[in-house]
Coordinates of C-alpha atoms in Angstrom, one line a residue:
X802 CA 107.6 74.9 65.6
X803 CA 108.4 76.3 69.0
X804 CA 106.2 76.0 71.8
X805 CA 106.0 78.2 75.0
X806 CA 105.6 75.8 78.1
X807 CA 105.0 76.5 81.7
X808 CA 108.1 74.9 83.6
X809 CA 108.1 76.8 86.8
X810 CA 105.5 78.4 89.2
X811 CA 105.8 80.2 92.5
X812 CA 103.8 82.3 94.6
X813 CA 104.6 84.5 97.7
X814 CA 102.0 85.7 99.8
X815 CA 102.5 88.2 103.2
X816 CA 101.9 86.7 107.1
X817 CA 99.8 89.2 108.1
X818 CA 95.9 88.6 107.5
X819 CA 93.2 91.2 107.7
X820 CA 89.9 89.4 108.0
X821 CA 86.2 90.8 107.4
X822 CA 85.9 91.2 111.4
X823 CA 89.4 93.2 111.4
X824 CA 88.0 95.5 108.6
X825 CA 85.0 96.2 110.6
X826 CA 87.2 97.7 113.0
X827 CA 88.4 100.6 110.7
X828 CA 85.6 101.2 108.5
X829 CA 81.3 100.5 108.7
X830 CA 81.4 97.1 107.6
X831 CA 81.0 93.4 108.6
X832 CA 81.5 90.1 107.4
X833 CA 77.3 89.7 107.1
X834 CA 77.9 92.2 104.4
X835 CA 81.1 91.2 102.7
X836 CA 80.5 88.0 102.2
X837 CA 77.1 88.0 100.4
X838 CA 78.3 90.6 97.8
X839 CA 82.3 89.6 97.1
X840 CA 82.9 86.1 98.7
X841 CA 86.1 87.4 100.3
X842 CA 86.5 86.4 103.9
X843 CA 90.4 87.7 104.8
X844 CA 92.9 89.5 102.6
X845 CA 96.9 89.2 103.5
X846 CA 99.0 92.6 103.8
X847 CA 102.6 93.1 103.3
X848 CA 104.4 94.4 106.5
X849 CA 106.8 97.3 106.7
X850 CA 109.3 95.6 104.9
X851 CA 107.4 93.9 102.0
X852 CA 106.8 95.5 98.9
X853 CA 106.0 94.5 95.4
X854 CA 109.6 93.9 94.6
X855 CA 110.5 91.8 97.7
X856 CA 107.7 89.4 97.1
X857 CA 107.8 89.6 93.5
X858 CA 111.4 88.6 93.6
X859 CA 110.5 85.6 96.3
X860 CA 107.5 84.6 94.0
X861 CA 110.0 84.7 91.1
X862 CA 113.1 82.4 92.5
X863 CA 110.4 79.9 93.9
X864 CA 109.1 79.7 90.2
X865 CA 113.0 79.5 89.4
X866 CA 113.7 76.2 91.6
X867 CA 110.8 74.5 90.7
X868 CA 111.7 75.0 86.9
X869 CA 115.3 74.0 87.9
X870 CA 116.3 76.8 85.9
X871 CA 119.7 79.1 86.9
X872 CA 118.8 82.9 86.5
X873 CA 121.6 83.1 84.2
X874 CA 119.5 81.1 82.0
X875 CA 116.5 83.8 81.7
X876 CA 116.4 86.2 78.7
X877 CA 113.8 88.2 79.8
X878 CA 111.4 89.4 82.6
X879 CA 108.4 91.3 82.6
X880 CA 106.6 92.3 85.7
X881 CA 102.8 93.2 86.2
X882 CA 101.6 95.5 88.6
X883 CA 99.8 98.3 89.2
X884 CA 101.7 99.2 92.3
X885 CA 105.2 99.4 91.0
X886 CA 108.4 100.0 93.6
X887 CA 108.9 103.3 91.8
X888 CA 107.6 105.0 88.8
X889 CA 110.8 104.3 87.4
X890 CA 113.8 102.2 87.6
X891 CA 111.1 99.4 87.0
X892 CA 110.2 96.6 89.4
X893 CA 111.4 93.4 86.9
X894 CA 115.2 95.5 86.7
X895 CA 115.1 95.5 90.1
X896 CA 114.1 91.7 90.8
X897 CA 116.3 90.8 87.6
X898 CA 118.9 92.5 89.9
X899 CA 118.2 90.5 93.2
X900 CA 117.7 87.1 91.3
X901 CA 121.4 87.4 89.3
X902 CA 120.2 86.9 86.0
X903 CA 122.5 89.0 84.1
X904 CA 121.6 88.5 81.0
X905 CA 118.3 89.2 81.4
X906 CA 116.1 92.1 79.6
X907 CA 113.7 93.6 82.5
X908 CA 110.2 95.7 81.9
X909 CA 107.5 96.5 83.7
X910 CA 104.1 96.1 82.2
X911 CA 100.7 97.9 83.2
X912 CA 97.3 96.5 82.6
X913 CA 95.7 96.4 85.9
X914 CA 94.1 93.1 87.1
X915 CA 94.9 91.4 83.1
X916 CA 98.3 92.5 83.5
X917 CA 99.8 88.7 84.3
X918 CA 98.0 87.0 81.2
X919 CA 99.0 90.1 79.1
X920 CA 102.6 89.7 80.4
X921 CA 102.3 85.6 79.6
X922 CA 100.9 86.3 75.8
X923 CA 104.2 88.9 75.5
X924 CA 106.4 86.1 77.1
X925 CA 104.8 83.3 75.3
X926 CA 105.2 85.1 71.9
X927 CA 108.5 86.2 72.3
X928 CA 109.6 82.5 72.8
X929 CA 107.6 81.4 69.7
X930 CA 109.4 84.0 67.2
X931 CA 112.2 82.8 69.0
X932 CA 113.7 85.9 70.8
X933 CA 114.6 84.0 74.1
X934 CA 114.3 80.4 75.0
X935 CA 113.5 81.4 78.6
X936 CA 111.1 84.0 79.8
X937 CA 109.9 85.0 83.7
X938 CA 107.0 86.7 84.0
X939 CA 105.7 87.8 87.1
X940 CA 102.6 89.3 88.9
X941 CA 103.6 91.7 92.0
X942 CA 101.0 93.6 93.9
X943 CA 100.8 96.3 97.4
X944 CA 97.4 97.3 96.8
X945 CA 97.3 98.0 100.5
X946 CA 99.3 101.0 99.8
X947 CA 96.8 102.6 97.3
X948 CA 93.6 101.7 99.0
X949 CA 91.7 104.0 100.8
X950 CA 90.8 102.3 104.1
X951 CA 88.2 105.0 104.7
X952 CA 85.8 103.9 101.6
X953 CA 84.0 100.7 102.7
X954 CA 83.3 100.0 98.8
X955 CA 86.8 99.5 98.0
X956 CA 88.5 98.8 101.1
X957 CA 87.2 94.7 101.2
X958 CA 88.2 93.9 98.3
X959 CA 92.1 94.5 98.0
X960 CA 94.7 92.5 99.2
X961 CA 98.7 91.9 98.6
X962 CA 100.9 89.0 97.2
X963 CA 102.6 87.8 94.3
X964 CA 102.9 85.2 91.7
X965 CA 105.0 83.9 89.0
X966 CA 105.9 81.4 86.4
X967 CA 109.0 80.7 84.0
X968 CA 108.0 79.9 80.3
X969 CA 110.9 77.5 78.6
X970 CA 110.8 76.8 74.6
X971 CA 110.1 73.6 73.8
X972 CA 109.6 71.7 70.3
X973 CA 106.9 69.3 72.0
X974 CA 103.3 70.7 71.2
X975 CA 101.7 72.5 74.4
X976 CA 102.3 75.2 76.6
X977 CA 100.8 78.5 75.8
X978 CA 98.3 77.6 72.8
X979 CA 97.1 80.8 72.6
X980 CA 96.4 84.5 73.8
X981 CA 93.6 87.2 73.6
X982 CA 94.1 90.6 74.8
X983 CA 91.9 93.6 74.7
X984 CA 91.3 96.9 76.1
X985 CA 88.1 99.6 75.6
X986 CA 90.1 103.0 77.0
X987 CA 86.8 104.6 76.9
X988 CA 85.8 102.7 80.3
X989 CA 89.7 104.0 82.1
X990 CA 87.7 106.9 84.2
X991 CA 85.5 103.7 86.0
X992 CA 88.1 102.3 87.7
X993 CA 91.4 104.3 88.4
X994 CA 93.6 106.4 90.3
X995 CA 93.2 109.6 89.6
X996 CA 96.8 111.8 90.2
X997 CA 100.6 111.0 90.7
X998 CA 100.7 111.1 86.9
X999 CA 100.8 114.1 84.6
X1000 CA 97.9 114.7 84.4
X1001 CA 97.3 115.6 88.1
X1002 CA 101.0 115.7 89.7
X1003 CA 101.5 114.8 93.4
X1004 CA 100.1 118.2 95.6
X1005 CA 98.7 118.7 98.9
X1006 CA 95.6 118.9 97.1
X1007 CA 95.5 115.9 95.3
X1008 CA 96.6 113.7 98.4
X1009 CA 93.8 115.7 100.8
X1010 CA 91.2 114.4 98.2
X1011 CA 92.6 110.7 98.7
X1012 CA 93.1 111.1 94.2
X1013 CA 96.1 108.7 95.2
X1014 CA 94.1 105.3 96.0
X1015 CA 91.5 103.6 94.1
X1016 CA 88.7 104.8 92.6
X1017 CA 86.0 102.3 91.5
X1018 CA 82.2 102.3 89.8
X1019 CA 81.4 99.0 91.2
X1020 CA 78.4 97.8 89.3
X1021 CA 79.8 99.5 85.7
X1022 CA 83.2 97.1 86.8
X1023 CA 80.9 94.2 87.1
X1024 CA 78.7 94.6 84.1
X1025 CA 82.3 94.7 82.4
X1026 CA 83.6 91.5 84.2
X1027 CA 80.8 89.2 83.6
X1028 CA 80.7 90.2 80.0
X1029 CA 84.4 89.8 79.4
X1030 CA 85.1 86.5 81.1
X1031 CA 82.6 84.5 79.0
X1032 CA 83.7 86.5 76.1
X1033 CA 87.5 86.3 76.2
X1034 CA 86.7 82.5 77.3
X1035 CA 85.2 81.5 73.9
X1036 CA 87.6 83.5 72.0
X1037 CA 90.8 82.2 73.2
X1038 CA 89.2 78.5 73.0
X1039 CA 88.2 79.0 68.9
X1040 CA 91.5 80.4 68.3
X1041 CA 93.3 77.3 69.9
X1042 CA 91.2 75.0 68.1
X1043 CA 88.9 73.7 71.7
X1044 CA 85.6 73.7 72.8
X1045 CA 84.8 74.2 76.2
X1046 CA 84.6 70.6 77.0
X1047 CA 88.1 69.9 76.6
X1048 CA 88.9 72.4 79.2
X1049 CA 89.7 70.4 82.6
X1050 CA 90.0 74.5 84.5
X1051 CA 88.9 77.3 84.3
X1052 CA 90.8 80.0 86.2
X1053 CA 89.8 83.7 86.0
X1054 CA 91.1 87.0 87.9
X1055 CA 89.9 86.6 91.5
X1056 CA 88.1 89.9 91.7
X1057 CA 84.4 89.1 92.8
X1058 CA 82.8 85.4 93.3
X1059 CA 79.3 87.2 91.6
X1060 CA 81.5 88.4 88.6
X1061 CA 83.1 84.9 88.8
X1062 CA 79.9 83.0 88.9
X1063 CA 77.8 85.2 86.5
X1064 CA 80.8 84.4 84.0
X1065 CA 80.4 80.6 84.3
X1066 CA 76.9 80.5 84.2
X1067 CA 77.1 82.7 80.8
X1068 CA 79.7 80.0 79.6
X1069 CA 77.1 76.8 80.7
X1070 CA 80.2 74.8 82.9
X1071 CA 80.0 73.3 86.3
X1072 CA 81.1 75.1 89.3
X1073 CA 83.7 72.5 90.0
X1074 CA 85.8 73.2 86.7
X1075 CA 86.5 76.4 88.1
X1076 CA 88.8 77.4 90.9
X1077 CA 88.6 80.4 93.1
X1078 CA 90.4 81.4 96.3
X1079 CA 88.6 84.4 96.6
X1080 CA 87.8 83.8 100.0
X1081 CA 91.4 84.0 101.5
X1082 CA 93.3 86.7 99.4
X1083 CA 90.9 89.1 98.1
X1084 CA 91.7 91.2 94.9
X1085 CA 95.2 90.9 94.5
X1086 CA 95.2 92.5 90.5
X1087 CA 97.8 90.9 88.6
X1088 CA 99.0 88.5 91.2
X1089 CA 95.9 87.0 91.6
X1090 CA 96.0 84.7 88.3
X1091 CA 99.5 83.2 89.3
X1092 CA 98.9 82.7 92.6
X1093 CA 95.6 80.9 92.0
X1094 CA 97.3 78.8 89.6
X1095 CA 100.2 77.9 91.6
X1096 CA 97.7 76.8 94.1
X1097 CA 95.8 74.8 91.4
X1098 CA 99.0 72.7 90.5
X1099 CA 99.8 72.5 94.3
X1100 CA 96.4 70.7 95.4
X1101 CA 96.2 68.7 92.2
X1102 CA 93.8 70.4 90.3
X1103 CA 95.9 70.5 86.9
X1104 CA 97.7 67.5 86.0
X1105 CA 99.9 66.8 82.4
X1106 CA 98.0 66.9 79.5
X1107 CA 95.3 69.1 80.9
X1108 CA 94.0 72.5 79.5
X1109 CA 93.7 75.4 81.5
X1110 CA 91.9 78.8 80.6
X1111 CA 93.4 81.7 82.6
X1112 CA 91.5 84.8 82.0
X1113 CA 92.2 88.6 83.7
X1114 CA 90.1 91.7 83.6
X1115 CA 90.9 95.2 85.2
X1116 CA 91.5 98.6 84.8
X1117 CA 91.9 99.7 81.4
X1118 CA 89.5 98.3 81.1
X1119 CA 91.7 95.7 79.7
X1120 CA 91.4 92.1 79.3
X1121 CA 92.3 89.2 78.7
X1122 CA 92.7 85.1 78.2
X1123 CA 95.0 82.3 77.7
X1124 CA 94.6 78.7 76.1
X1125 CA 97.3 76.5 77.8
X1126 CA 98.0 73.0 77.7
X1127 CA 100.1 71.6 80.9
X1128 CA 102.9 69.7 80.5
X1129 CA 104.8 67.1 82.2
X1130 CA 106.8 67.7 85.1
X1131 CA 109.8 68.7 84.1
X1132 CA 112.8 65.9 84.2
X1133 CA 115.5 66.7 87.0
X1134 CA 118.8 68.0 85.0
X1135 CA 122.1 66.0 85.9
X1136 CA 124.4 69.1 86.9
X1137 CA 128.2 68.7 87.5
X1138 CA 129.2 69.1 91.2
X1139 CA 130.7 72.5 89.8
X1140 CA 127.1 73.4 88.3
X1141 CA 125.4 71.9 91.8
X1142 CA 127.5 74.4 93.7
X1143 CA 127.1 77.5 91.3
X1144 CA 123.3 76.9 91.7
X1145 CA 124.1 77.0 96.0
X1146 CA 125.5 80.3 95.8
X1147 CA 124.1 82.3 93.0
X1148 CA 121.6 84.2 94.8
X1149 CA 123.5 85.2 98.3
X1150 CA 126.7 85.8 95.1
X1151 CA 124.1 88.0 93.3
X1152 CA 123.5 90.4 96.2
X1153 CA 126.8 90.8 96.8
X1154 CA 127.6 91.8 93.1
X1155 CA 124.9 93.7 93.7
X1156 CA 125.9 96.1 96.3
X1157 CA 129.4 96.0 95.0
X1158 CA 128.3 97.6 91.3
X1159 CA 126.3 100.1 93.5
X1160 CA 129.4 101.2 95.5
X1161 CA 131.2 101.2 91.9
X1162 CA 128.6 103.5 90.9
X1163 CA 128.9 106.2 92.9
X1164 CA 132.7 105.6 93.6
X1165 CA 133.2 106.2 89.6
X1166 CA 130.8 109.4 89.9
X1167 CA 132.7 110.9 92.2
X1168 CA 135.9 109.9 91.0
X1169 CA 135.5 110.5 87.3
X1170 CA 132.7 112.8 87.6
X1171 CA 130.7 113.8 84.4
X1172 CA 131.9 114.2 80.6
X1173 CA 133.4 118.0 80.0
X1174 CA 131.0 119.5 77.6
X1175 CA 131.7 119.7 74.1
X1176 CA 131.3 122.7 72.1
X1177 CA 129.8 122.7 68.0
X1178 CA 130.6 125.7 65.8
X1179 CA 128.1 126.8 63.5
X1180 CA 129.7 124.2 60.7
X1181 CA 129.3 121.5 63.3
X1182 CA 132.8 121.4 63.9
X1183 CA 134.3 121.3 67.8
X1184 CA 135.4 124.2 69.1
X1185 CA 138.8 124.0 70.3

């Protein structure tokens, strides 16, 4: 049997910090009243030149180096985010681009705030059936850039950052154990944004009613996280064969320390099985899974042999949860001095292919310019 193990983990998250006191700057707010009701205390936002790409593709080789892993060894990535660099070419092509790994599959994936640990279950499976021995998934968010920094009910909560992590099939038992996701469509009006689909294209209108940045029913969101996190949580446990107990962490989306704690009371575990960095990122959707659990692994909190419980919930509404087992660090790989160097120079090499293919592009446009049309008579025969 093949498992689906977590090798590599990296995280990027923006300089700049916005705390409760900055907020109350820009909009009727304070850190008196932030605090109480979300547990955030600062929030980081990308700068000018910091989008979801840049930081998903610096989450994404910082997962890559830890795994040891080449880019040219990844057969797939799938990015989550709700704030992709365009509507289309998608975010992973592009960071799949950046990163070298040519022969890579890319896609985008969008399930709001559970879009990481959808994008893991995908990833996971994949490797299981045996369609790639190495998957990257990411979680890439700019929420800054859809937030409306006029409405004090949304404005705390949102902040930037990424998060990734490279799953590698293994034959040894562990890794991704197992995955629940869900969705309930009929709740996608209480927590969306409302045009720059097809529904209501991009107008004057539509962007002088702020129907570009997002639009939340708080306390129908909250009913819906506290429900789903114990839910998903028992769910994902029966179907990997565990009981609560053997769980050494708990780590759910970092959305709001009351949804967070009214989750872990349903579930009946400590406080200090549970880890939250609320308090210095905010909401950061899809990233904030990753990033929490880099962080985890950084300060100690996961160690081989432990299971972890990652659960996300969001817009969709969507959730879900993962059952994972961690494994041991992974053991350094004896590379030829050839190898050592290819691994030196593969990223500044892969943004110079880059730029050259794009010159090629439009060089070959211009040159060649497009097919001449061809021309079917009514017996489907070319006309000469």
């Amino acid at each position: 049997m093949i498992y689906a193990h977590i090798v590599g983990w990296g995280k990027y998250i923006p300089p700049k910090v916005m705390t409760n006191h900055d907020l109350a700057k820009i909009v009727d707010t304070s850190d008196e009243w932030i605090v109480p009701r979300t547990g955030i205390r600062e929030r980081h936002i990308a700068g000018s030149k910091e989008t979801t790409f840049t930081m998903g593709y610096a989450a994404a080789r910082d997962a890559l180096e830890k795994a040891d892993i080449l880019p040219t060894e990844v057969g797939l990535i799938i990015c989550a985010t709700a704030t992709p660099e365009h509507t289309f070419p998608a975010t992973a092509s592009l960071i799949q681009d950046a990163l070298g790994a040519t022969h890579a599959g890319a896609f985008d994936l969008s399930a709001g705030c559970a879009g990481f640990v959808y994008a893991l279950s995908i990833g996971a499976q994949i490797i299981q059936g045996g369609g790639h021995k190495v998957v990257l998934v990411v979680g890439s968010e700019t929420l800054s850039r859809i937030t409306n920094w006029k409405d004090r009910g949304t404005c705390i909560l949102f902040g930037d950052g990424a998060g990734a992590v490279v799953l590698q099939a293994s034959e040894q038992r562990g890794g991704v154990l197992s995955t629940v996701v869900r969705s309930d469509g009929s709740g996608g009006d209480l927590l969306i944004i409302p045009a720059g689909g097809s529904k209501l294209p991009t107008s004057a209108e539509t962007v002088l009613r702020d129907q570009h940045t997002i639009q939340m029913d708080g306390r129908a969101v909250f009913r819906f996280g506290t429900r789903v996190v114990e839910k998903s949580t028992r769910e994902v446990l029966e179907q990997a064969g565990l009981t609560l107990d053997d769980v050494e962490l708990f780590i759910p989306h970092q959305a709001n320390l009351r949804i967070i704690n009214a989750g872990v009371r349903a579930l009946g575990v400590d406080d200090s099985r549970v880890f939250v960095n609320l308090d210095k990122y905010g909401n950061t959707s899809s990233a904030s899974v990753p990033i929490a659990l880099c962080e985890a692994v950084e300060c100690g909190r996961i160690r081989p042999g432990d299971h972890v419980v990652l659960i996300g919930f969001g817009a969709g509404l969507a959730w879900a949860a993962a059952a994972v087992q961690w494994g041991p660090p992974p053991e350094p790989r004896k590379r030829t001095l050839p190898q050592q160097a290819i691994r030196v120079v593969i990223y500044p090499f892969a943004l110079i292919r880059s730029r050259l293919l794009r010159a090629w592009y439009r060089i070959e446009s211009r040159v060649f310019g497009s097919p001449k049309p061809v021309h079917i008579d009514e017996d489907g025969k070319k006309k000469k």
